[in-house]
Amino acid sequence: MDQLVLIAEGFIGIFHKGGEVLASLVTGIVPTLLVLMTAVYAFTALVGEDRINRVIAVSARPGVAYMPLRYVVAPVLAVFFLTNPMAYTQGRWFPEKYKPAFYDAAVSFVHPPLGIFPHINPGEIFVWLGIATGIQNLGLPLGPLAVRYLLVGLVVIFIRGVVTERITAWLIAREAAKQAAAEPAQA
């Protein structure tokens, strides 16, 4: 009988602990997140969605000089202003050969800025909060970690964008070669 009581208490204890975590979020990060999202949407309305879209359209131009715009500026702006998952729609401005690389860069940037801009990916804020709790338990400040995480994220999205663009170009060329080889056989 004592075993059943312990199991029942343990079972309900899980839900009590979950309720405590939820209450801490409602009084902690949730109000901050709501105010930050409101500010971002207000800024977008003030600047104008057309202006933001034009900046992203410029970054879709071909050439090495536009790579930092394509794989750092465009994903950062898209993720900051449109948040996850709406940010990926900005790939519509890119030619087909750049779309996979833009998507790779954008999807890779939805986690690194969470420590500074939690509105970007509120569904994943629990990942950052878990890391933050561990850092705070060590007695270390969160600010430097959040900035480093963001900076490393910028480097990573640029590298991923460039590498994915090269892989996409290679796959497109390979497919074109296959089709060119198949055409004489069909004639």
PDB file of C-alpha atoms in Angstrom:
ATOM      1  CA  MET A   1       0.000   0.000   0.000  1.00  0.00           C
ATOM      2  CA  ASP A   2       2.841   2.370   0.836  1.00  0.00           C
ATOM      3  CA  GLN A   3       4.285   1.749  -2.629  1.00  0.00           C
ATOM      4  CA  LEU A   4       1.043   2.863  -4.292  1.00  0.00           C
ATOM      5  CA  VAL A   5       0.956   6.010  -2.186  1.00  0.00           C
ATOM      6  CA  LEU A   6       4.543   6.842  -3.167  1.00  0.00           C
ATOM      7  CA  ILE A   7       3.786   6.268  -6.851  1.00  0.00           C
ATOM      8  CA  ALA A   8       0.659   8.433  -6.655  1.00  0.00           C
ATOM      9  CA  GLU A   9       2.515  11.230  -4.841  1.00  0.00           C
ATOM     10  CA  GLY A  10       5.346  11.072  -7.363  1.00  0.00           C
ATOM     11  CA  PHE A  11       2.908  11.163 -10.246  1.00  0.00           C
ATOM     12  CA  ILE A  12       1.041  14.224  -8.986  1.00  0.00           C
ATOM     13  CA  GLY A  13       4.364  15.795  -7.955  1.00  0.00           C
ATOM     14  CA  ILE A  14       5.351  15.959 -11.626  1.00  0.00           C
ATOM     15  CA  PHE A  15       2.295  18.081 -12.349  1.00  0.00           C
ATOM     16  CA  HIS A  16       2.869  20.281  -9.314  1.00  0.00           C
ATOM     17  CA  LYS A  17       6.400  20.982 -10.482  1.00  0.00           C
ATOM     18  CA  GLY A  18       5.105  21.715 -13.991  1.00  0.00           C
ATOM     19  CA  GLY A  19       2.612  24.166 -12.503  1.00  0.00           C
ATOM     20  CA  GLU A  20       5.420  25.927 -10.610  1.00  0.00           C
ATOM     21  CA  VAL A  21       7.451  26.258 -13.804  1.00  0.00           C
ATOM     22  CA  LEU A  22       4.432  27.605 -15.690  1.00  0.00           C
ATOM     23  CA  ALA A  23       3.724  30.144 -12.935  1.00  0.00           C
ATOM     24  CA  SER A  24       7.349  31.316 -13.016  1.00  0.00           C
ATOM     25  CA  LEU A  25       7.149  31.786 -16.796  1.00  0.00           C
ATOM     26  CA  VAL A  26       3.874  33.728 -16.566  1.00  0.00           C
ATOM     27  CA  THR A  27       5.407  36.104 -14.023  1.00  0.00           C
ATOM     28  CA  GLY A  28       8.866  36.138 -15.635  1.00  0.00           C
ATOM     29  CA  ILE A  29       9.601  35.823 -19.344  1.00  0.00           C
ATOM     30  CA  VAL A  30       6.076  35.894 -20.808  1.00  0.00           C
ATOM     31  CA  PRO A  31       5.348  39.592 -20.049  1.00  0.00           C
ATOM     32  CA  THR A  32       8.790  40.567 -21.376  1.00  0.00           C
ATOM     33  CA  LEU A  33       8.200  38.510 -24.497  1.00  0.00           C
ATOM     34  CA  LEU A  34       4.800  40.101 -25.119  1.00  0.00           C
ATOM     35  CA  VAL A  35       6.154  43.646 -24.742  1.00  0.00           C
ATOM     36  CA  LEU A  36       9.130  42.857 -27.004  1.00  0.00           C
ATOM     37  CA  MET A  37       6.889  41.347 -29.696  1.00  0.00           C
ATOM     38  CA  THR A  38       4.622  44.395 -29.547  1.00  0.00           C
ATOM     39  CA  ALA A  39       7.629  46.701 -29.948  1.00  0.00           C
ATOM     40  CA  VAL A  40       8.954  44.728 -32.936  1.00  0.00           C
ATOM     41  CA  TYR A  41       5.569  44.772 -34.669  1.00  0.00           C
ATOM     42  CA  ALA A  42       5.232  48.505 -33.986  1.00  0.00           C
ATOM     43  CA  PHE A  43       8.714  49.109 -35.435  1.00  0.00           C
ATOM     44  CA  THR A  44       7.825  47.064 -38.515  1.00  0.00           C
ATOM     45  CA  ALA A  45       4.675  49.121 -38.970  1.00  0.00           C
ATOM     46  CA  LEU A  46       6.621  52.400 -38.585  1.00  0.00           C
ATOM     47  CA  VAL A  47       9.436  51.440 -40.969  1.00  0.00           C
ATOM     48  CA  GLY A  48       7.099  49.777 -43.407  1.00  0.00           C
ATOM     49  CA  GLU A  49       7.080  46.209 -44.610  1.00  0.00           C
ATOM     50  CA  ASP A  50       7.879  47.379 -48.163  1.00  0.00           C
ATOM     51  CA  ARG A  51      11.185  48.915 -47.061  1.00  0.00           C
ATOM     52  CA  ILE A  52      12.180  45.767 -45.223  1.00  0.00           C
ATOM     53  CA  ASN A  53      11.275  43.683 -48.272  1.00  0.00           C
ATOM     54  CA  ARG A  54      13.356  45.964 -50.540  1.00  0.00           C
ATOM     55  CA  VAL A  55      16.462  45.470 -48.413  1.00  0.00           C
ATOM     56  CA  ILE A  56      16.029  41.716 -48.690  1.00  0.00           C
ATOM     57  CA  ALA A  57      15.436  41.946 -52.463  1.00  0.00           C
ATOM     58  CA  VAL A  58      18.757  43.793 -52.900  1.00  0.00           C
ATOM     59  CA  SER A  59      20.572  41.031 -51.067  1.00  0.00           C
ATOM     60  CA  ALA A  60      19.283  38.513 -53.642  1.00  0.00           C
ATOM     61  CA  ARG A  61      21.526  39.958 -56.347  1.00  0.00           C
ATOM     62  CA  PRO A  62      24.198  37.609 -57.717  1.00  0.00           C
ATOM     63  CA  GLY A  63      27.873  37.914 -56.864  1.00  0.00           C
ATOM     64  CA  VAL A  64      30.302  37.330 -54.030  1.00  0.00           C
ATOM     65  CA  ALA A  65      29.902  40.915 -52.802  1.00  0.00           C
ATOM     66  CA  TYR A  66      26.251  40.204 -51.987  1.00  0.00           C
ATOM     67  CA  MET A  67      26.946  37.010 -49.994  1.00  0.00           C
ATOM     68  CA  PRO A  68      27.132  38.809 -46.619  1.00  0.00           C
ATOM     69  CA  LEU A  69      23.821  40.487 -47.454  1.00  0.00           C
ATOM     70  CA  ARG A  70      22.278  37.174 -48.562  1.00  0.00           C
ATOM     71  CA  TYR A  71      23.494  35.008 -45.715  1.00  0.00           C
ATOM     72  CA  VAL A  72      23.837  37.407 -42.782  1.00  0.00           C
ATOM     73  CA  VAL A  73      21.766  40.577 -43.267  1.00  0.00           C
ATOM     74  CA  ALA A  74      18.736  39.047 -44.997  1.00  0.00           C
ATOM     75  CA  PRO A  75      18.336  36.103 -42.579  1.00  0.00           C
ATOM     76  CA  VAL A  76      18.898  38.315 -39.527  1.00  0.00           C
ATOM     77  CA  LEU A  77      16.337  40.887 -40.680  1.00  0.00           C
ATOM     78  CA  ALA A  78      13.852  38.194 -41.669  1.00  0.00           C
ATOM     79  CA  VAL A  79      14.213  36.324 -38.386  1.00  0.00           C
ATOM     80  CA  PHE A  80      14.175  39.501 -36.270  1.00  0.00           C
ATOM     81  CA  PHE A  81      11.148  41.110 -37.875  1.00  0.00           C
ATOM     82  CA  LEU A  82       9.092  38.120 -38.974  1.00  0.00           C
ATOM     83  CA  THR A  83      10.205  35.570 -36.358  1.00  0.00           C
ATOM     84  CA  ASN A  84      10.148  31.811 -36.710  1.00  0.00           C
ATOM     85  CA  PRO A  85       8.629  30.333 -38.960  1.00  0.00           C
ATOM     86  CA  MET A  86       7.391  33.323 -40.986  1.00  0.00           C
ATOM     87  CA  ALA A  87      10.980  34.446 -41.677  1.00  0.00           C
ATOM     88  CA  TYR A  88      11.432  31.713 -44.269  1.00  0.00           C
ATOM     89  CA  THR A  89       8.877  33.357 -46.561  1.00  0.00           C
ATOM     90  CA  GLN A  90      11.476  36.013 -47.369  1.00  0.00           C
ATOM     91  CA  GLY A  91      13.156  33.421 -49.548  1.00  0.00           C
ATOM     92  CA  ARG A  92      10.596  34.372 -52.191  1.00  0.00           C
ATOM     93  CA  TRP A  93      12.886  37.263 -53.202  1.00  0.00           C
ATOM     94  CA  PHE A  94      15.739  34.935 -54.052  1.00  0.00           C
ATOM     95  CA  PRO A  95      16.378  33.142 -57.332  1.00  0.00           C
ATOM     96  CA  GLU A  96      15.910  29.376 -57.079  1.00  0.00           C
ATOM     97  CA  LYS A  97      19.658  28.794 -56.881  1.00  0.00           C
ATOM     98  CA  TYR A  98      19.898  30.868 -53.639  1.00  0.00           C
ATOM     99  CA  LYS A  99      16.710  29.724 -51.889  1.00  0.00           C
ATOM    100  CA  PRO A 100      18.163  26.617 -50.178  1.00  0.00           C
ATOM    101  CA  ALA A 101      21.122  28.603 -48.848  1.00  0.00           C
ATOM    102  CA  PHE A 102      18.923  31.441 -47.574  1.00  0.00           C
ATOM    103  CA  TYR A 103      16.665  28.932 -45.851  1.00  0.00           C
ATOM    104  CA  ASP A 104      19.657  27.161 -44.291  1.00  0.00           C
ATOM    105  CA  ALA A 105      21.030  30.462 -42.975  1.00  0.00           C
ATOM    106  CA  ALA A 106      17.649  31.635 -41.659  1.00  0.00           C
ATOM    107  CA  VAL A 107      16.733  28.357 -39.975  1.00  0.00           C
ATOM    108  CA  SER A 108      20.179  28.257 -38.361  1.00  0.00           C
ATOM    109  CA  PHE A 109      19.671  31.705 -36.847  1.00  0.00           C
ATOM    110  CA  VAL A 110      16.453  31.125 -34.906  1.00  0.00           C
ATOM    111  CA  HIS A 111      18.317  29.874 -31.805  1.00  0.00           C
ATOM    112  CA  PRO A 112      21.479  32.015 -31.369  1.00  0.00           C
ATOM    113  CA  PRO A 113      19.738  35.344 -30.639  1.00  0.00           C
ATOM    114  CA  LEU A 114      17.262  33.958 -28.073  1.00  0.00           C
ATOM    115  CA  GLY A 115      19.279  35.263 -25.130  1.00  0.00           C
ATOM    116  CA  ILE A 116      18.908  38.840 -26.378  1.00  0.00           C
ATOM    117  CA  PHE A 117      15.774  38.689 -28.544  1.00  0.00           C
ATOM    118  CA  PRO A 118      13.447  35.997 -27.174  1.00  0.00           C
ATOM    119  CA  HIS A 119      10.607  37.076 -29.488  1.00  0.00           C
ATOM    120  CA  ILE A 120      12.418  35.494 -32.441  1.00  0.00           C
ATOM    121  CA  ASN A 121      11.558  31.939 -31.483  1.00  0.00           C
ATOM    122  CA  PRO A 122       9.343  31.854 -28.388  1.00  0.00           C
ATOM    123  CA  GLY A 123       8.545  28.189 -28.910  1.00  0.00           C
ATOM    124  CA  GLU A 124      12.193  27.339 -28.269  1.00  0.00           C
ATOM    125  CA  ILE A 125      12.820  29.738 -25.383  1.00  0.00           C
ATOM    126  CA  PHE A 126      12.946  26.736 -23.073  1.00  0.00           C
ATOM    127  CA  VAL A 127      16.247  25.691 -24.679  1.00  0.00           C
ATOM    128  CA  TRP A 128      17.822  29.041 -23.812  1.00  0.00           C
ATOM    129  CA  LEU A 129      16.263  29.033 -20.334  1.00  0.00           C
ATOM    130  CA  GLY A 130      17.775  25.626 -19.644  1.00  0.00           C
ATOM    131  CA  ILE A 131      21.223  26.845 -20.624  1.00  0.00           C
ATOM    132  CA  ALA A 132      20.688  30.101 -18.708  1.00  0.00           C
ATOM    133  CA  THR A 133      19.720  28.232 -15.550  1.00  0.00           C
ATOM    134  CA  GLY A 134      22.913  26.196 -15.689  1.00  0.00           C
ATOM    135  CA  ILE A 135      25.032  29.308 -16.206  1.00  0.00           C
ATOM    136  CA  GLN A 136      23.284  31.141 -13.360  1.00  0.00           C
ATOM    137  CA  ASN A 137      23.778  28.142 -11.052  1.00  0.00           C
ATOM    138  CA  LEU A 138      27.501  28.517 -11.723  1.00  0.00           C
ATOM    139  CA  GLY A 139      27.257  32.157 -10.647  1.00  0.00           C
ATOM    140  CA  LEU A 140      28.132  33.485 -14.106  1.00  0.00           C
ATOM    141  CA  PRO A 141      26.391  36.379 -15.876  1.00  0.00           C
ATOM    142  CA  LEU A 142      24.117  35.692 -18.842  1.00  0.00           C
ATOM    143  CA  GLY A 143      24.890  38.825 -20.899  1.00  0.00           C
ATOM    144  CA  PRO A 144      28.328  37.784 -22.184  1.00  0.00           C
ATOM    145  CA  LEU A 145      27.056  34.308 -23.057  1.00  0.00           C
ATOM    146  CA  ALA A 146      24.077  35.741 -24.959  1.00  0.00           C
ATOM    147  CA  VAL A 147      26.322  38.099 -26.952  1.00  0.00           C
ATOM    148  CA  ARG A 148      28.839  35.340 -27.754  1.00  0.00           C
ATOM    149  CA  TYR A 149      26.057  32.975 -28.770  1.00  0.00           C
ATOM    150  CA  LEU A 150      24.672  35.656 -31.103  1.00  0.00           C
ATOM    151  CA  LEU A 151      28.093  36.438 -32.651  1.00  0.00           C
ATOM    152  CA  VAL A 152      28.919  32.776 -33.205  1.00  0.00           C
ATOM    153  CA  GLY A 153      25.485  32.384 -34.775  1.00  0.00           C
ATOM    154  CA  LEU A 154      26.276  35.146 -37.288  1.00  0.00           C
ATOM    155  CA  VAL A 155      29.501  33.423 -38.317  1.00  0.00           C
ATOM    156  CA  VAL A 156      27.795  30.034 -38.550  1.00  0.00           C
ATOM    157  CA  ILE A 157      24.910  31.277 -40.718  1.00  0.00           C
ATOM    158  CA  PHE A 158      27.335  32.920 -43.133  1.00  0.00           C
ATOM    159  CA  ILE A 159      29.392  29.739 -43.453  1.00  0.00           C
ATOM    160  CA  ARG A 160      26.273  27.574 -43.831  1.00  0.00           C
ATOM    161  CA  GLY A 161      24.822  29.931 -46.443  1.00  0.00           C
ATOM    162  CA  VAL A 162      27.994  29.931 -48.559  1.00  0.00           C
ATOM    163  CA  VAL A 163      28.491  26.156 -48.274  1.00  0.00           C
ATOM    164  CA  THR A 164      24.848  25.426 -49.098  1.00  0.00           C
ATOM    165  CA  GLU A 165      25.010  27.810 -52.079  1.00  0.00           C
ATOM    166  CA  ARG A 166      28.061  25.919 -53.396  1.00  0.00           C
ATOM    167  CA  ILE A 167      26.418  22.531 -52.863  1.00  0.00           C
ATOM    168  CA  THR A 168      23.255  23.745 -54.608  1.00  0.00           C
ATOM    169  CA  ALA A 169      25.295  25.067 -57.556  1.00  0.00           C
ATOM    170  CA  TRP A 170      27.086  21.713 -57.809  1.00  0.00           C
ATOM    171  CA  LEU A 171      23.786  19.791 -57.739  1.00  0.00           C
ATOM    172  CA  ILE A 172      22.235  22.082 -60.369  1.00  0.00           C
ATOM    173  CA  ALA A 173      25.280  21.635 -62.627  1.00  0.00           C
ATOM    174  CA  ARG A 174      25.203  17.875 -62.138  1.00  0.00           C
ATOM    175  CA  GLU A 175      21.504  17.728 -63.029  1.00  0.00           C
ATOM    176  CA  ALA A 176      22.089  19.909 -66.116  1.00  0.00           C
ATOM    177  CA  ALA A 177      24.895  17.573 -67.216  1.00  0.00           C
ATOM    178  CA  LYS A 178      22.618  14.544 -66.789  1.00  0.00           C
ATOM    179  CA  GLN A 179      19.918  16.185 -68.862  1.00  0.00           C
ATOM    180  CA  ALA A 180      22.415  17.229 -71.551  1.00  0.00           C
ATOM    181  CA  ALA A 181      23.730  13.651 -71.741  1.00  0.00           C
ATOM    182  CA  ALA A 182      20.201  12.263 -71.953  1.00  0.00           C
ATOM    183  CA  GLU A 183      19.135  14.590 -74.831  1.00  0.00           C
ATOM    184  CA  PRO A 184      21.363  13.053 -77.561  1.00  0.00           C
ATOM    185  CA  ALA A 185      20.232   9.578 -76.523  1.00  0.00           C
ATOM    186  CA  GLN A 186      16.611  10.608 -76.996  1.00  0.00           C
ATOM    187  CA  ALA A 187      17.209  12.080 -80.487  1.00  0.00           C
TER     188      ALA A 187
END
